[in-house]
Amino acid sequence: MAPAKKRNVSSVKTAEKSAKKAKVDLSKTVERILESRKHANDVFDILESLQAEQEKEVISAVAACSELFCALLERKELFLGKLPGEEDALSGGYSAEDKYRIFMRHRYTSCVEILLEHLSHEHAMCCLMKFAAGEGLHPLEDLDWSEHYTFPERYTLSFVALVDNLLSKATDNSLLISRFQEFLEMEDVRYYVMSSIRDNAVVPVYQNNVFTLMSSISMPNQESELTNFMVKQEAKHEDWKAAKLHEHKRVFERMWLGFLKYKLPNSMYKKVLVILHDSILPYMSKPTLMIDFLTAAYEIGGAISLLALNGLFVLIHQHNLDYPDFYKKLYNLLEPSVFHVKYRARFFHLANVFLSSSHLPVYLVAAFAKRLARLALTAPPTALLIVLPFIYNLIRRHPSCRVLIHKPSAEDEPFEDPYLTDEEDPAQCRALESSLWEIKSLQKHYHPDVAKAALLINTPLSEQEDDISETLEVTTYELMEKDLKQPEIKSVPLEFETATRLLKGGGDVLGQHFCLA
Amino acid sequence: MGKAPKKRSLADKVRKTKTSSEIKNNPFEVKINRKKFDVLGRKSKHDVGLPGVSRSKAVNKRKETLLKEYKQKNRCSKFIDRRFGEYDTKMAPEDKILQRFTMERQRVHEKKDVYNLNEEEELTHYGQSLAEMEKFNDVVNSDDESEEKGLLSAELTASHFGGGGGLLRKKALGEEEEGGQRAKSRQELIEELIQKSKQEKRERQVQREEAQELTEKLDQDWKNIQSLMVKKTPKADKQEEKPKLEEYDMMVRELGFEMKAQPSEKMKTPEELAKEEREKLQKLEADRLRRMMGEEVVEGAQSQIHFSADDLNDGFVLDKHDKKTLAYQDGKWNMGEEEEEEEEEDEAEDEEGEGESSEEQESDAEEDEVEEEEEEEEEEEEEEGSGEDDGHSDLESEQESENEEEEEASPKPKKTLSKEEVKAQQEAAKAELPYTFSYNDLKDMLRGHTSDNQRLIVARTQKSNHPSLAVGNKLKLQKLFGFLLEYIGELATRSPPELSTIDKLIPEVYALCQMFPDAACKAMQSILGDAAHSMEETLEVKGHAAFPTLDMLIYLKVTALLFPTSDFRHPVTTPALLFISQALTKCPVRSLQDLTSGLVLCSLGVEYVSFSKRFLPELINFLVGTLHLAVQDKASLGMTLLYGRYALLRCETDLTYSDIVLQVTLWSSLCLCYANIKSYKTEMFIIVFFHRLTCLSTCLDLVKRCCLLYKDLPSFTHIFQPIRTLLSKHLSTQTLPEPLQIYDGCLPSFLIFRVPFLVIIRLDYGKKRGSTREEREKERLKHKYKREFKGALREIRKDSRFLAREKLNEVMNRDAERKRKVKELMGSLATQEGEWKSLKRKKK
């Protein structure tokens, strides 16, 4: 191929140029090409430097390309319609003008190809998007516009290529994707990107990329918000799919379902579940399609189940999902680890919501209260400050649970706790026959706040429910600061037993097992 | 016509006599409000009503109030009853009557009756007050009693008793015989008598006045004389003694004055001291218990306890040591005494808490001490002046030479001071801290000394910078405390850690802490806060953190030494405990070193709660985890460990128990060393093995201690459930080495279940739920207002109806009256007319 040869020749020249010089040269070249068609062949120089080693050179070349081809697009100096082959163009009976256009059009195509190769540079990506916008304004295809829309077929294909490159299976493109996010603000771009994410593969990097891209999509809430288009389409705007919210939703839904169809690693499950309830479910046209996914996640157990609760809640609350044995499963989610996981606050917030119904059977509420109390024996103080008010709220909502605190029938006989810890069914665990001795134990807890909270059962519970939302996010350090940052301390009590040795005192536990060396 | 009213009145009568129950049972009185629906659980108050009764009640009430008002309308004059309490409705009528009666009595009782003992009533005899009569008699008797005593002359008798015996008559006769003219009438006699008595009275008065004058004069004279006498005698004495007083007596007297002060400070016997000490400890213990229960601390209950009343609360403890260094002035000191001094100092240190009496004794000498110390400082400055230019070595050499001199000088040196000791002495002597005292100064000061000397230096620094000596010293010492803490941390981080030095420094730290509790609290809090903060940050980033390092462990221990750990809430120990629990929860055990750190933390935790017996769940969790490590077949456990941090374990840390069985023979009471924490990696395999065994034994011992601590908790069994299953199923007793078996045995004895606790609960049904309290309250008030408004409207309507009826009645009555009168008039006119006509007819 002749152009290839030419390119090789010129490469020798460009490689020697310093980056800065190249930039100046390139902008000059662009000016020259745009000035007269005599210098049309200089375009090869630009394409050459586009493939250069040095990054700076590539960047300046990309800038030059975008300037050049955008101008050409505007001047309509690129060939319209179906592009004949380069050899055909030379041989066929085209006018010189057409030949020039065909030549330029071919250069444009090759430029796009090179840019797609260089997609890891954000400049390349921006340049491509600029081309896309330019093409939208000045379409290259000479087709019947009444049937076609401004995002022509070829163009969606280049979009697909772009997205495919973004969702690389080898490299983590999260930075690039975050740059791409600004284009996703535009309705039509978003629409076509969403429809171009289709196939999936069980490769972690790929899934990561897909997730990053998908989670950076922010959907509009109302049809009237669909205003920010990259390409304005005057005619047939109403029929354009990208201008319709329900179409957006449909594509969005298909994209997510397609993604979730495959087996995901646990960390990915967690990520999806974390954003599911507020950035996925509301924008699906049929949220109920998520039921399968959510129930599957809920069955997994552990932290994933905890996270799935949130989505399930939305479905149950707003979409009438009837979930059999929901409370039983919730009950079984209560394990000692519940107090130590990262999503503790979220879980207790939801559990509070689920258990706020006054139509729950007494045995169930009692089982929850007892289970939580039992688990409280191993919980850290921050969790205890959530759990204790939680249990009190349960008892307040269901006054018949008061037998847990006060059991007139069992006053004198020595009592063995009839509660069955290992029973999975809350109906069978005999919680109602038991009492909350655990809270009595926690009255001796070392932290004063916890002990005070536990002491509340000695007095009749107030009618007012405790608001647990404030304590949900408290960390141990914040708890510590409460004591450390006390404004003024009247007088600090001191130890009166005189300290003589390091290991003495306090029952000599340390001294007995350790010595100073 | 006459029948109807009669009947009505009869009916009223009947109604009035009827009891309320009869009325209620009367079906004609009762009105039943039919309910459309029966609502379960709703109490209906108004299903049965007695409209007749309630209406008549209302009417009566209106008659009493509204009607009266209506009738009084437009009337200005008003009858006001001013009797006491007439309008006071709160008073009972009996009270009113009583009050009125007493007021009446008070008005009657005027001033003249003040001395009337017969308060009850004025007794009279024939209209004359008996009291009056008695008084009159008294008056007569009172003044003239002395004169008229034994003056029962015939005249008097005659005058008083009128007639009389024969004697009188005789005399009278004689008089009559003497001079008939002189026979006077009874009237005259009495007048004479009165005159006489009056005259006598006057005379007496004059006499008395004279006597009075005389005594006054005498008094005056005496006074003059007396003043002379009083002035004279002391003067005479003083003049005599003055020359002697000069030197000896002054001293004697001064000594005497001092002696007077002594008895209050007499030496206490050892028993007394012990008793006092015991009482003080008891009080402190009670204090501690109260704080443990979370009650408010009485201000200053504890902080001052260690000091006597004379103490300035600045911890100034004098000992003879300082005094002895004064021997310096002569250029030499006595070596033999030096040793004693050190001992003494130690004693003083030990007695610090109790040494009230000794302190007081020494407080007399305090002034002198201060002066001496100042001198000492001057000396030191001189010394420094010479030494500073030449540098440290020169100083040392100088010291050495001095030392040699001393050795020569003292004939029998029992023990010469080592070079360092001398240096320490000197160091301490010039321990006046610079104004800008910094941590590096302290480090420089302590560098290169043995641990004992370091302690000595710190102690001396503390003393020579005592707050009572200079203004800025307090601040300096507070700083010193912070620096000491920092220094301790640094010692612990050195490799190898100088733990024995830390050990030696503890008493000093404690003493400083007792001096400045607030500053100590602040310093400790900042250390804890920093550590917790850094841990929190790593937790946020990584999700787990490394176990605290040795210096932090030591800080935690020092915290326990300085502050009471049993308080319900304490500004230092509560965060420290939180830190321990946080570390036990969030730090994964990855190596034997981590495990040892964890066990140290556990022991610290046990120490913290050993007195208050508070529940520390993290401690149990960690111990369970540690025991879990000892189980060989982990898969068979079938129990889920908490928060899976043990998954991170390497097999290196497995305390598998087959190993233990193998090594039973090697079992010994090997102490885990703090140092092992640092350098275990380089240890030989067997050492590691011992390490594992000791870890396990420590763990089991801690389990045992926890059992004892928490055996009173109601859910003891559930807390120890995992440990029990572990010990009974997987670490069965038979295969365990001997020392471990005892721990297993102690468990089942505590399996006591508790009686459920009783709480009285108010039941509240039928309350609206679901909204917040404020909303509910608002709803309630709104509802109430509506009801009240309606009720008020109804009442007003009824009132106006009642008034209208009354007005109508009035009008009707007036009309009827008028009609009647007109009728009457017409009747009379008619009769008149009739009469007139009949007369006319008669005329005709």
Short mmCIF file of C-alpha atoms in Angstrom, two decimals, chain A residues 160-384:
data_model
loop_
_atom_site.label_atom_id
_atom_site.label_comp_id
_atom_site.label_asym_id
_atom_site.label_seq_id
_atom_site.Cartn_x
_atom_site.Cartn_y
_atom_site.Cartn_z
CA VAL A 160 -19.46 -0.49 20.72
CA ALA A 161 -15.78 -0.61 19.89
CA LEU A 162 -15.08 2.16 22.33
CA VAL A 163 -17.03 0.50 25.10
CA ASP A 164 -15.43 -2.82 24.33
CA ASN A 165 -12.07 -1.23 24.68
CA LEU A 166 -13.08 0.41 27.89
CA LEU A 167 -14.18 -2.90 29.27
CA SER A 168 -10.86 -4.50 28.70
CA LYS A 169 -10.34 -7.99 29.97
CA ALA A 170 -6.73 -7.40 30.78
CA THR A 171 -6.33 -4.01 32.37
CA ASP A 172 -8.14 -2.18 35.06
CA ASN A 173 -9.61 0.87 33.42
CA SER A 174 -11.29 2.41 36.39
CA LEU A 175 -9.46 5.73 35.98
CA LEU A 176 -10.41 5.95 32.34
CA ILE A 177 -13.96 5.06 33.15
CA SER A 178 -14.17 7.76 35.73
CA ARG A 179 -13.04 10.18 33.02
CA PHE A 180 -15.66 8.75 30.71
CA GLN A 181 -18.28 9.45 33.32
CA GLU A 182 -18.61 13.04 32.16
CA PHE A 183 -19.81 11.83 28.77
CA LEU A 184 -22.26 9.57 30.49
CA GLU A 185 -24.03 12.69 31.67
CA MET A 186 -25.35 13.04 28.16
CA GLU A 187 -28.53 11.18 27.59
CA ASP A 188 -27.89 9.74 24.15
CA VAL A 189 -24.36 8.68 24.96
CA ARG A 190 -25.60 6.96 28.04
CA TYR A 191 -28.33 5.27 26.12
CA TYR A 192 -26.02 3.87 23.50
CA VAL A 193 -23.37 2.89 26.01
CA MET A 194 -25.93 1.04 28.03
CA SER A 195 -27.22 -0.78 25.03
CA SER A 196 -23.71 -1.65 23.96
CA ILE A 197 -22.78 -3.38 27.23
CA ARG A 198 -24.04 -6.76 26.36
CA ASP A 199 -21.99 -9.84 26.67
CA ASN A 200 -20.21 -10.89 29.78
CA ALA A 201 -17.33 -13.04 30.76
CA VAL A 202 -16.27 -14.50 34.04
CA VAL A 203 -13.01 -12.62 34.25
CA PRO A 204 -12.55 -10.62 37.42
CA VAL A 205 -10.84 -7.68 35.75
CA TYR A 206 -13.48 -7.47 33.12
CA GLN A 207 -16.24 -7.70 35.68
CA ASN A 208 -14.56 -5.03 37.66
CA ASN A 209 -14.46 -2.75 34.65
CA VAL A 210 -18.05 -3.47 33.79
CA PHE A 211 -19.10 -2.77 37.31
CA THR A 212 -17.19 0.48 37.43
CA LEU A 213 -18.76 1.62 34.21
CA MET A 214 -22.23 0.55 35.19
CA SER A 215 -22.10 1.99 38.64
CA SER A 216 -20.98 5.33 37.23
CA ILE A 217 -24.15 5.57 35.22
CA SER A 218 -26.56 7.85 36.94
CA MET A 219 -30.05 7.63 35.64
CA PRO A 220 -32.44 10.54 35.29
CA ASN A 221 -35.54 10.52 37.37
CA GLN A 222 -37.99 12.15 35.02
CA GLU A 223 -38.49 12.37 31.31
CA SER A 224 -38.26 16.15 31.48
CA GLU A 225 -34.72 15.82 32.71
CA LEU A 226 -33.68 14.31 29.41
CA THR A 227 -32.26 17.46 27.91
CA ASN A 228 -28.53 17.10 27.74
CA PHE A 229 -27.90 15.46 24.40
CA MET A 230 -24.59 15.29 22.67
CA VAL A 231 -26.30 15.34 19.29
CA LYS A 232 -29.44 17.31 18.92
CA GLN A 233 -32.03 15.80 16.72
CA GLU A 234 -34.71 18.14 15.56
CA ALA A 235 -36.70 15.93 13.36
CA LYS A 236 -38.42 12.96 14.84
CA HIS A 237 -37.22 13.79 18.28
CA GLU A 238 -40.27 12.13 19.80
CA ASP A 239 -39.58 8.84 18.14
CA TRP A 240 -35.99 8.75 19.12
CA LYS A 241 -35.44 6.00 21.60
CA ALA A 242 -32.69 7.83 23.42
CA ALA A 243 -35.14 10.57 24.31
CA LYS A 244 -37.52 8.31 26.15
CA LEU A 245 -37.17 7.48 29.78
CA HIS A 246 -38.82 4.14 29.65
CA GLU A 247 -36.44 3.12 26.89
CA HIS A 248 -33.58 4.20 29.09
CA LYS A 249 -34.97 2.15 31.91
CA ARG A 250 -35.45 -0.84 29.71
CA VAL A 251 -31.88 -0.74 28.49
CA PHE A 252 -30.60 -0.12 32.00
CA GLU A 253 -32.49 -3.07 33.29
CA ARG A 254 -31.30 -5.33 30.52
CA MET A 255 -27.74 -4.26 31.15
CA TRP A 256 -27.86 -5.06 34.86
CA LEU A 257 -29.69 -8.32 34.46
CA GLY A 258 -27.18 -9.33 31.86
CA PHE A 259 -24.41 -8.57 34.26
CA LEU A 260 -25.91 -10.29 37.26
CA LYS A 261 -26.77 -13.39 35.26
CA TYR A 262 -23.23 -14.61 35.63
CA LYS A 263 -21.51 -15.91 38.66
CA LEU A 264 -19.83 -13.11 40.52
CA PRO A 265 -17.11 -13.18 43.13
CA ASN A 266 -18.23 -12.43 46.68
CA SER A 267 -16.65 -9.01 46.75
CA MET A 268 -18.53 -8.09 43.59
CA TYR A 269 -21.77 -9.31 45.14
CA LYS A 270 -21.15 -7.02 48.06
CA LYS A 271 -20.43 -4.06 45.81
CA VAL A 272 -23.56 -4.61 43.79
CA LEU A 273 -25.71 -5.12 46.85
CA VAL A 274 -24.43 -1.99 48.46
CA ILE A 275 -25.65 0.22 45.63
CA LEU A 276 -28.58 -1.95 44.61
CA HIS A 277 -31.34 -0.38 46.63
CA ASP A 278 -30.75 3.24 45.80
CA SER A 279 -29.07 3.37 42.42
CA ILE A 280 -30.35 0.31 40.60
CA LEU A 281 -33.77 -0.73 41.78
CA PRO A 282 -35.52 2.64 41.39
CA TYR A 283 -34.45 2.89 37.75
CA MET A 284 -35.54 -0.49 36.62
CA SER A 285 -38.77 -0.73 34.71
CA LYS A 286 -39.60 -3.96 36.43
CA PRO A 287 -37.76 -4.18 39.74
CA THR A 288 -39.37 -7.48 40.49
CA LEU A 289 -36.97 -9.06 38.03
CA MET A 290 -34.38 -8.67 40.74
CA ILE A 291 -36.20 -11.04 43.04
CA ASP A 292 -34.26 -14.06 41.91
CA PHE A 293 -30.96 -12.36 42.33
CA LEU A 294 -31.83 -11.02 45.74
CA THR A 295 -33.24 -14.23 47.09
CA ALA A 296 -30.18 -16.05 45.88
CA ALA A 297 -27.99 -13.52 47.61
CA TYR A 298 -30.06 -13.74 50.75
CA GLU A 299 -29.58 -17.47 50.84
CA ILE A 300 -25.82 -17.19 50.71
CA GLY A 301 -25.59 -16.09 54.30
CA GLY A 302 -23.20 -13.88 56.15
CA ALA A 303 -22.50 -10.35 55.11
CA ILE A 304 -24.04 -10.82 51.67
CA SER A 305 -27.33 -11.78 53.21
CA LEU A 306 -27.19 -8.72 55.38
CA LEU A 307 -26.70 -6.57 52.33
CA ALA A 308 -29.39 -8.31 50.34
CA LEU A 309 -31.82 -7.35 53.05
CA ASN A 310 -31.90 -3.80 51.84
CA GLY A 311 -32.95 -4.70 48.32
CA LEU A 312 -35.44 -7.18 49.62
CA PHE A 313 -36.89 -4.54 51.81
CA VAL A 314 -37.51 -2.29 48.86
CA LEU A 315 -39.17 -5.12 46.97
CA ILE A 316 -41.30 -6.18 49.89
CA HIS A 317 -42.22 -2.67 50.79
CA GLN A 318 -42.93 -1.23 47.36
CA HIS A 319 -43.48 -4.13 45.07
CA ASN A 320 -45.52 -6.49 47.15
CA LEU A 321 -42.99 -9.25 47.27
CA ASP A 322 -44.18 -12.05 49.46
CA TYR A 323 -41.18 -13.78 50.86
CA PRO A 324 -41.91 -16.97 52.74
CA ASP A 325 -39.88 -17.57 55.87
CA PHE A 326 -38.44 -14.11 55.66
CA TYR A 327 -38.35 -13.63 59.40
CA LYS A 328 -37.00 -17.07 59.96
CA LYS A 329 -34.09 -16.27 57.75
CA LEU A 330 -33.66 -12.91 59.39
CA TYR A 331 -33.59 -14.69 62.68
CA ASN A 332 -30.89 -17.00 61.44
CA LEU A 333 -28.85 -14.08 60.26
CA LEU A 334 -28.37 -13.14 63.86
CA GLU A 335 -25.00 -14.57 64.62
CA PRO A 336 -22.22 -13.35 66.83
CA SER A 337 -20.47 -11.94 63.78
CA VAL A 338 -23.34 -9.55 63.16
CA PHE A 339 -21.87 -7.22 65.74
CA HIS A 340 -18.46 -7.18 64.18
CA VAL A 341 -19.14 -6.70 60.49
CA LYS A 342 -18.79 -3.45 58.64
CA TYR A 343 -22.46 -3.27 57.70
CA ARG A 344 -23.68 -3.46 61.25
CA ALA A 345 -25.37 -0.07 61.23
CA ARG A 346 -27.20 -0.82 58.02
CA PHE A 347 -28.33 -4.20 59.25
CA PHE A 348 -29.71 -2.87 62.49
CA HIS A 349 -31.44 -0.04 60.75
CA LEU A 350 -33.21 -2.53 58.48
CA ALA A 351 -33.90 -5.01 61.24
CA ASN A 352 -35.47 -2.18 63.15
CA VAL A 353 -37.68 -1.43 60.18
CA PHE A 354 -38.66 -5.06 59.69
CA LEU A 355 -39.47 -5.56 63.31
CA SER A 356 -41.39 -2.33 63.67
CA SER A 357 -44.61 -3.94 62.54
CA SER A 358 -47.04 -4.40 65.38
CA HIS A 359 -48.63 -7.37 63.66
CA LEU A 360 -45.77 -9.73 64.29
CA PRO A 361 -46.55 -12.71 66.45
CA VAL A 362 -45.32 -12.52 69.99
CA TYR A 363 -43.23 -15.65 69.78
CA LEU A 364 -41.28 -14.15 66.92
CA VAL A 365 -40.53 -10.89 68.65
CA ALA A 366 -39.60 -12.71 71.81
CA ALA A 367 -37.29 -14.96 69.86
CA PHE A 368 -35.57 -11.99 68.31
CA ALA A 369 -35.22 -10.23 71.63
CA LYS A 370 -33.84 -13.29 73.31
CA ARG A 371 -31.48 -14.06 70.48
CA LEU A 372 -30.13 -10.54 70.44
CA ALA A 373 -29.71 -10.59 74.18
CA ARG A 374 -27.81 -13.85 73.97
CA LEU A 375 -25.59 -12.47 71.27
CA ALA A 376 -25.05 -9.33 73.30
CA LEU A 377 -22.94 -11.38 75.66
CA THR A 378 -20.16 -11.34 73.11
CA ALA A 379 -20.72 -7.93 71.58
CA PRO A 380 -18.44 -4.91 71.79
CA PRO A 381 -19.73 -1.87 73.66
CA THR A 382 -20.62 0.08 70.53
CA ALA A 383 -22.87 -2.75 69.41
CA LEU A 384 -24.33 -3.08 72.86
#
